[in-house]
Amino acid sequence: MTNYYILKADLDDHFHNFEVDYDSKELDHYFNANKFFSPDFSSDGWKTVELHEFKEYEEYLPVEDGKVIRPSLWPNIMHVWGAPTFVFSQALKNDLSGILGNCGYFLEAEYHGEPWYFYYCNVHLSNALDLKLSEYDVFENGRIMSLHTAVLVRDVIKNTDIFRASEYTNRLFVSDRVKAIIDKHFVGNVFKLVEVV
């Protein structure tokens, strides 16, 4: 039986965060209002974006026993500050392409002259979340504002390796197969096991 995981948005304090330098302010709209996670996202006009360390990260560093803990740079995967998304190295992109090629596409970025890639998932499944068993907050209009505990519906998600739930698109769900590939490229905790009913 296949397990499923949510790609976490809130990471360990020891993890390096990055932010995006946009060549064009028009690219801002991809991450504002969560457009990058929606079914109607279009990559038209995408330009290679540059990544750099989050400028204010020094003031967010954890202190343990009076010492500032320097974050470690995880190889092959980076988290973008202020957006629940990740960027993959060339090596990780190459390994993921076979399994994710038909589920979305990779968008180029650059960090210190090296190519990195955002992944846009175009698989959005309706009714993938069991809304009776999942825990979440809602806006006044009933739309999900934040998802605390996700419970997935097996009959809806079967044979799907990566997807977003239409009811709450800014979290990415992956199968054991995707997790196994990513796990080969770094040691870290970006996955949270999700209950499936």
PDB file of C-alpha atoms in Angstrom:
ATOM      1  CA  MET A   1       0.000   0.000   0.000  1.00  0.00           C
ATOM      2  CA  THR A   2       1.405   3.379  -1.021  1.00  0.00           C
ATOM      3  CA  ASN A   3       2.095   5.977   1.648  1.00  0.00           C
ATOM      4  CA  TYR A   4       1.607   9.687   1.022  1.00  0.00           C
ATOM      5  CA  TYR A   5       3.384  12.692   2.475  1.00  0.00           C
ATOM      6  CA  ILE A   6       2.866  16.402   2.613  1.00  0.00           C
ATOM      7  CA  LEU A   7       5.875  18.526   1.685  1.00  0.00           C
ATOM      8  CA  LYS A   8       6.157  20.707   4.760  1.00  0.00           C
ATOM      9  CA  ALA A   9       6.121  24.487   4.498  1.00  0.00           C
ATOM     10  CA  ASP A  10       7.488  25.242   7.963  1.00  0.00           C
ATOM     11  CA  LEU A  11      10.986  23.864   8.256  1.00  0.00           C
ATOM     12  CA  ASP A  12      13.508  23.373  11.020  1.00  0.00           C
ATOM     13  CA  ASP A  13      15.157  26.610  12.167  1.00  0.00           C
ATOM     14  CA  HIS A  14      18.499  25.137  11.176  1.00  0.00           C
ATOM     15  CA  PHE A  15      17.490  25.067   7.513  1.00  0.00           C
ATOM     16  CA  HIS A  16      18.742  27.717   5.118  1.00  0.00           C
ATOM     17  CA  ASN A  17      16.030  29.898   3.573  1.00  0.00           C
ATOM     18  CA  PHE A  18      16.363  31.677   0.245  1.00  0.00           C
ATOM     19  CA  GLU A  19      14.463  34.402  -1.497  1.00  0.00           C
ATOM     20  CA  VAL A  20      13.971  35.280  -5.124  1.00  0.00           C
ATOM     21  CA  ASP A  21      15.389  38.248  -7.027  1.00  0.00           C
ATOM     22  CA  TYR A  22      12.949  38.979  -9.820  1.00  0.00           C
ATOM     23  CA  ASP A  23      14.253  40.496 -13.049  1.00  0.00           C
ATOM     24  CA  SER A  24      10.720  41.697 -13.602  1.00  0.00           C
ATOM     25  CA  LYS A  25       8.236  42.756 -10.944  1.00  0.00           C
ATOM     26  CA  GLU A  26       5.643  40.959 -13.070  1.00  0.00           C
ATOM     27  CA  LEU A  27       7.030  37.676 -11.747  1.00  0.00           C
ATOM     28  CA  ASP A  28       5.984  38.706  -8.240  1.00  0.00           C
ATOM     29  CA  HIS A  29       2.435  37.670  -9.043  1.00  0.00           C
ATOM     30  CA  TYR A  30       3.462  34.021  -9.297  1.00  0.00           C
ATOM     31  CA  PHE A  31       3.926  33.787  -5.535  1.00  0.00           C
ATOM     32  CA  ASN A  32       1.611  36.559  -4.379  1.00  0.00           C
ATOM     33  CA  ALA A  33      -1.961  35.343  -3.920  1.00  0.00           C
ATOM     34  CA  ASN A  34      -0.644  31.766  -4.349  1.00  0.00           C
ATOM     35  CA  LYS A  35      -0.961  31.866  -8.150  1.00  0.00           C
ATOM     36  CA  PHE A  36       1.996  29.494  -8.455  1.00  0.00           C
ATOM     37  CA  PHE A  37      -0.079  26.802  -6.757  1.00  0.00           C
ATOM     38  CA  SER A  38      -3.359  27.282  -8.623  1.00  0.00           C
ATOM     39  CA  PRO A  39      -4.717  25.251 -11.566  1.00  0.00           C
ATOM     40  CA  ASP A  40      -4.816  28.350 -13.794  1.00  0.00           C
ATOM     41  CA  PHE A  41      -1.093  29.099 -13.385  1.00  0.00           C
ATOM     42  CA  SER A  42       0.682  29.927 -16.641  1.00  0.00           C
ATOM     43  CA  SER A  43       4.439  30.023 -17.100  1.00  0.00           C
ATOM     44  CA  ASP A  44       4.122  32.501 -19.980  1.00  0.00           C
ATOM     45  CA  GLY A  45       6.631  35.260 -19.346  1.00  0.00           C
ATOM     46  CA  TRP A  46       8.679  33.243 -16.851  1.00  0.00           C
ATOM     47  CA  LYS A  47      12.291  34.353 -16.798  1.00  0.00           C
ATOM     48  CA  THR A  48      15.179  32.653 -15.050  1.00  0.00           C
ATOM     49  CA  VAL A  49      15.131  34.069 -11.531  1.00  0.00           C
ATOM     50  CA  GLU A  50      18.085  34.452  -9.196  1.00  0.00           C
ATOM     51  CA  LEU A  51      18.058  33.031  -5.693  1.00  0.00           C
ATOM     52  CA  HIS A  52      20.045  34.414  -2.784  1.00  0.00           C
ATOM     53  CA  GLU A  53      20.140  34.053   0.972  1.00  0.00           C
ATOM     54  CA  PHE A  54      17.241  35.599   2.817  1.00  0.00           C
ATOM     55  CA  LYS A  55      18.627  39.034   3.704  1.00  0.00           C
ATOM     56  CA  GLU A  56      17.303  39.199   7.237  1.00  0.00           C
ATOM     57  CA  TYR A  57      17.956  35.587   8.142  1.00  0.00           C
ATOM     58  CA  GLU A  58      20.583  36.514  10.757  1.00  0.00           C
ATOM     59  CA  GLU A  59      17.930  37.881  13.121  1.00  0.00           C
ATOM     60  CA  TYR A  60      15.890  34.689  12.808  1.00  0.00           C
ATOM     61  CA  LEU A  61      18.699  32.296  13.685  1.00  0.00           C
ATOM     62  CA  PRO A  62      18.016  30.126  16.737  1.00  0.00           C
ATOM     63  CA  VAL A  63      20.114  30.474  19.869  1.00  0.00           C
ATOM     64  CA  GLU A  64      20.905  27.369  21.898  1.00  0.00           C
ATOM     65  CA  ASP A  65      22.929  27.493  25.130  1.00  0.00           C
ATOM     66  CA  GLY A  66      23.852  31.094  24.347  1.00  0.00           C
ATOM     67  CA  LYS A  67      25.270  30.229  20.914  1.00  0.00           C
ATOM     68  CA  VAL A  68      23.787  31.223  17.564  1.00  0.00           C
ATOM     69  CA  ILE A  69      23.108  28.121  15.470  1.00  0.00           C
ATOM     70  CA  ARG A  70      24.206  28.633  11.884  1.00  0.00           C
ATOM     71  CA  PRO A  71      21.799  27.047   9.398  1.00  0.00           C
ATOM     72  CA  SER A  72      23.118  24.307   7.181  1.00  0.00           C
ATOM     73  CA  LEU A  73      22.729  24.397   3.425  1.00  0.00           C
ATOM     74  CA  TRP A  74      21.030  21.206   2.346  1.00  0.00           C
ATOM     75  CA  PRO A  75      22.405  19.926  -0.939  1.00  0.00           C
ATOM     76  CA  ASN A  76      20.050  19.614  -3.884  1.00  0.00           C
ATOM     77  CA  ILE A  77      16.943  21.213  -2.333  1.00  0.00           C
ATOM     78  CA  MET A  78      16.248  24.741  -1.075  1.00  0.00           C
ATOM     79  CA  HIS A  79      13.250  26.367   0.592  1.00  0.00           C
ATOM     80  CA  VAL A  80      12.060  29.781  -0.562  1.00  0.00           C
ATOM     81  CA  TRP A  81      11.337  32.285   2.213  1.00  0.00           C
ATOM     82  CA  GLY A  82       7.699  33.344   2.374  1.00  0.00           C
ATOM     83  CA  ALA A  83       6.453  30.724  -0.089  1.00  0.00           C
ATOM     84  CA  PRO A  84       5.582  27.090   0.659  1.00  0.00           C
ATOM     85  CA  THR A  85       7.714  25.834  -2.205  1.00  0.00           C
ATOM     86  CA  PHE A  86      11.099  24.328  -2.913  1.00  0.00           C
ATOM     87  CA  VAL A  87      13.747  24.573  -5.600  1.00  0.00           C
ATOM     88  CA  PHE A  88      15.610  21.513  -6.849  1.00  0.00           C
ATOM     89  CA  SER A  89      19.201  21.140  -8.060  1.00  0.00           C
ATOM     90  CA  GLN A  90      20.027  19.970 -11.576  1.00  0.00           C
ATOM     91  CA  ALA A  91      20.851  16.478 -10.254  1.00  0.00           C
ATOM     92  CA  LEU A  92      17.571  16.164  -8.359  1.00  0.00           C
ATOM     93  CA  LYS A  93      15.607  17.558 -11.287  1.00  0.00           C
ATOM     94  CA  ASN A  94      17.182  14.937 -13.574  1.00  0.00           C
ATOM     95  CA  ASP A  95      16.186  12.104 -11.230  1.00  0.00           C
ATOM     96  CA  LEU A  96      12.661  13.463 -10.705  1.00  0.00           C
ATOM     97  CA  SER A  97      11.970  14.149 -14.395  1.00  0.00           C
ATOM     98  CA  GLY A  98      11.055  10.552 -15.215  1.00  0.00           C
ATOM     99  CA  ILE A  99       8.363  10.343 -12.563  1.00  0.00           C
ATOM    100  CA  LEU A 100       7.187  13.986 -12.574  1.00  0.00           C
ATOM    101  CA  GLY A 101       7.490  14.862 -16.267  1.00  0.00           C
ATOM    102  CA  ASN A 102       3.820  14.164 -16.985  1.00  0.00           C
ATOM    103  CA  CYS A 103       2.573  15.865 -13.805  1.00  0.00           C
ATOM    104  CA  GLY A 104       3.919  19.378 -14.353  1.00  0.00           C
ATOM    105  CA  TYR A 105       7.078  21.166 -15.409  1.00  0.00           C
ATOM    106  CA  PHE A 106      10.318  22.590 -14.115  1.00  0.00           C
ATOM    107  CA  LEU A 107      10.984  26.345 -14.217  1.00  0.00           C
ATOM    108  CA  GLU A 108      14.551  27.558 -14.199  1.00  0.00           C
ATOM    109  CA  ALA A 109      16.199  29.586 -11.461  1.00  0.00           C
ATOM    110  CA  GLU A 110      19.838  30.304 -10.659  1.00  0.00           C
ATOM    111  CA  TYR A 111      21.911  30.268  -7.486  1.00  0.00           C
ATOM    112  CA  HIS A 112      25.583  31.328  -7.625  1.00  0.00           C
ATOM    113  CA  GLY A 113      25.648  30.694 -11.369  1.00  0.00           C
ATOM    114  CA  GLU A 114      24.253  27.156 -11.072  1.00  0.00           C
ATOM    115  CA  PRO A 115      20.855  26.119 -12.482  1.00  0.00           C
ATOM    116  CA  TRP A 116      18.096  25.282  -9.988  1.00  0.00           C
ATOM    117  CA  TYR A 117      14.447  24.521 -10.709  1.00  0.00           C
ATOM    118  CA  PHE A 118      11.033  25.337  -9.293  1.00  0.00           C
ATOM    119  CA  TYR A 119       8.532  22.561  -9.935  1.00  0.00           C
ATOM    120  CA  TYR A 120       4.980  23.447 -10.903  1.00  0.00           C
ATOM    121  CA  CYS A 121       2.553  20.562 -10.329  1.00  0.00           C
ATOM    122  CA  ASN A 122      -0.424  20.685 -12.682  1.00  0.00           C
ATOM    123  CA  VAL A 123      -2.286  17.775 -11.058  1.00  0.00           C
ATOM    124  CA  HIS A 124      -5.070  19.203  -8.896  1.00  0.00           C
ATOM    125  CA  LEU A 125      -7.442  16.604  -7.442  1.00  0.00           C
ATOM    126  CA  SER A 126     -10.945  17.476  -6.267  1.00  0.00           C
ATOM    127  CA  ASN A 127     -12.187  15.779  -3.101  1.00  0.00           C
ATOM    128  CA  ALA A 128      -8.701  14.438  -2.293  1.00  0.00           C
ATOM    129  CA  LEU A 129      -9.017  15.872   1.234  1.00  0.00           C
ATOM    130  CA  ASP A 130     -11.444  14.240   3.620  1.00  0.00           C
ATOM    131  CA  LEU A 131     -12.927  17.462   4.991  1.00  0.00           C
ATOM    132  CA  LYS A 132     -14.627  15.703   7.910  1.00  0.00           C
ATOM    133  CA  LEU A 133     -11.397  14.166   9.224  1.00  0.00           C
ATOM    134  CA  SER A 134      -8.877  16.860   8.247  1.00  0.00           C
ATOM    135  CA  GLU A 135      -8.197  19.768  10.598  1.00  0.00           C
ATOM    136  CA  TYR A 136      -8.113  23.267   9.139  1.00  0.00           C
ATOM    137  CA  ASP A 137      -9.127  26.903   9.571  1.00  0.00           C
ATOM    138  CA  VAL A 138     -11.424  28.648   7.125  1.00  0.00           C
ATOM    139  CA  PHE A 139     -12.018  32.169   5.893  1.00  0.00           C
ATOM    140  CA  GLU A 140     -15.472  33.735   6.268  1.00  0.00           C
ATOM    141  CA  ASN A 141     -16.347  32.553   2.755  1.00  0.00           C
ATOM    142  CA  GLY A 142     -15.660  28.931   3.769  1.00  0.00           C
ATOM    143  CA  ARG A 143     -12.395  28.587   1.811  1.00  0.00           C
ATOM    144  CA  ILE A 144      -9.589  26.807   3.681  1.00  0.00           C
ATOM    145  CA  MET A 145      -7.166  29.328   5.180  1.00  0.00           C
ATOM    146  CA  SER A 146      -4.648  26.945   6.772  1.00  0.00           C
ATOM    147  CA  LEU A 147      -4.392  23.176   6.845  1.00  0.00           C
ATOM    148  CA  HIS A 148      -3.229  21.701  10.176  1.00  0.00           C
ATOM    149  CA  THR A 149      -3.838  17.993   9.622  1.00  0.00           C
ATOM    150  CA  ALA A 150      -4.556  16.510   6.217  1.00  0.00           C
ATOM    151  CA  VAL A 151      -6.420  13.242   5.748  1.00  0.00           C
ATOM    152  CA  LEU A 152      -6.534  12.002   2.145  1.00  0.00           C
ATOM    153  CA  VAL A 153      -9.123   9.882   0.325  1.00  0.00           C
ATOM    154  CA  ARG A 154      -7.416   6.795  -1.145  1.00  0.00           C
ATOM    155  CA  ASP A 155      -9.957   6.234  -3.947  1.00  0.00           C
ATOM    156  CA  VAL A 156      -9.310   9.758  -5.235  1.00  0.00           C
ATOM    157  CA  ILE A 157      -5.510   9.794  -5.045  1.00  0.00           C
ATOM    158  CA  LYS A 158      -4.714   6.207  -6.102  1.00  0.00           C
ATOM    159  CA  ASN A 159      -1.868   5.809  -8.633  1.00  0.00           C
ATOM    160  CA  THR A 160      -0.968   9.515  -8.324  1.00  0.00           C
ATOM    161  CA  ASP A 161       2.635  10.306  -7.386  1.00  0.00           C
ATOM    162  CA  ILE A 162       2.312  14.059  -6.884  1.00  0.00           C
ATOM    163  CA  PHE A 163      -0.682  16.377  -6.619  1.00  0.00           C
ATOM    164  CA  ARG A 164      -2.312  19.369  -4.993  1.00  0.00           C
ATOM    165  CA  ALA A 165      -5.748  19.156  -3.403  1.00  0.00           C
ATOM    166  CA  SER A 166      -8.157  21.494  -5.179  1.00  0.00           C
ATOM    167  CA  GLU A 167      -9.659  22.521  -1.831  1.00  0.00           C
ATOM    168  CA  TYR A 168      -6.273  23.817  -0.616  1.00  0.00           C
ATOM    169  CA  THR A 169      -3.669  24.141  -3.327  1.00  0.00           C
ATOM    170  CA  ASN A 170      -0.600  25.546  -1.565  1.00  0.00           C
ATOM    171  CA  ARG A 171       0.570  22.217  -0.162  1.00  0.00           C
ATOM    172  CA  LEU A 172       2.166  19.530  -2.290  1.00  0.00           C
ATOM    173  CA  PHE A 173       1.460  15.842  -1.652  1.00  0.00           C
ATOM    174  CA  VAL A 174       3.808  13.103  -2.841  1.00  0.00           C
ATOM    175  CA  SER A 175       3.935   9.314  -2.869  1.00  0.00           C
ATOM    176  CA  ASP A 176       6.602   6.956  -1.541  1.00  0.00           C
ATOM    177  CA  ARG A 177       8.183   6.917  -5.017  1.00  0.00           C
ATOM    178  CA  VAL A 178       8.815  10.670  -5.064  1.00  0.00           C
ATOM    179  CA  LYS A 179       9.990  10.693  -1.443  1.00  0.00           C
ATOM    180  CA  ALA A 180      12.475   7.893  -2.145  1.00  0.00           C
ATOM    181  CA  ILE A 181      14.082   9.871  -4.988  1.00  0.00           C
ATOM    182  CA  ILE A 182      14.359  13.082  -2.965  1.00  0.00           C
ATOM    183  CA  ASP A 183      15.694  11.187   0.066  1.00  0.00           C
ATOM    184  CA  LYS A 184      18.661   9.979  -2.010  1.00  0.00           C
ATOM    185  CA  HIS A 185      19.852  13.545  -2.502  1.00  0.00           C
ATOM    186  CA  PHE A 186      19.945  14.966   1.004  1.00  0.00           C
ATOM    187  CA  VAL A 187      19.479  14.239   4.666  1.00  0.00           C
ATOM    188  CA  GLY A 188      16.733  16.324   6.197  1.00  0.00           C
ATOM    189  CA  ASN A 189      13.106  16.332   7.215  1.00  0.00           C
ATOM    190  CA  VAL A 190      10.772  17.939   4.701  1.00  0.00           C
ATOM    191  CA  PHE A 191       8.144  15.186   4.667  1.00  0.00           C
ATOM    192  CA  LYS A 192       5.215  14.562   6.998  1.00  0.00           C
ATOM    193  CA  LEU A 193       3.334  11.267   6.688  1.00  0.00           C
ATOM    194  CA  VAL A 194      -0.350  11.803   5.899  1.00  0.00           C
ATOM    195  CA  GLU A 195      -3.216   9.546   6.904  1.00  0.00           C
ATOM    196  CA  VAL A 196      -5.129   8.004   3.999  1.00  0.00           C
ATOM    197  CA  VAL A 197      -8.642   6.592   4.411  1.00  0.00           C
TER     198      VAL A 197
END
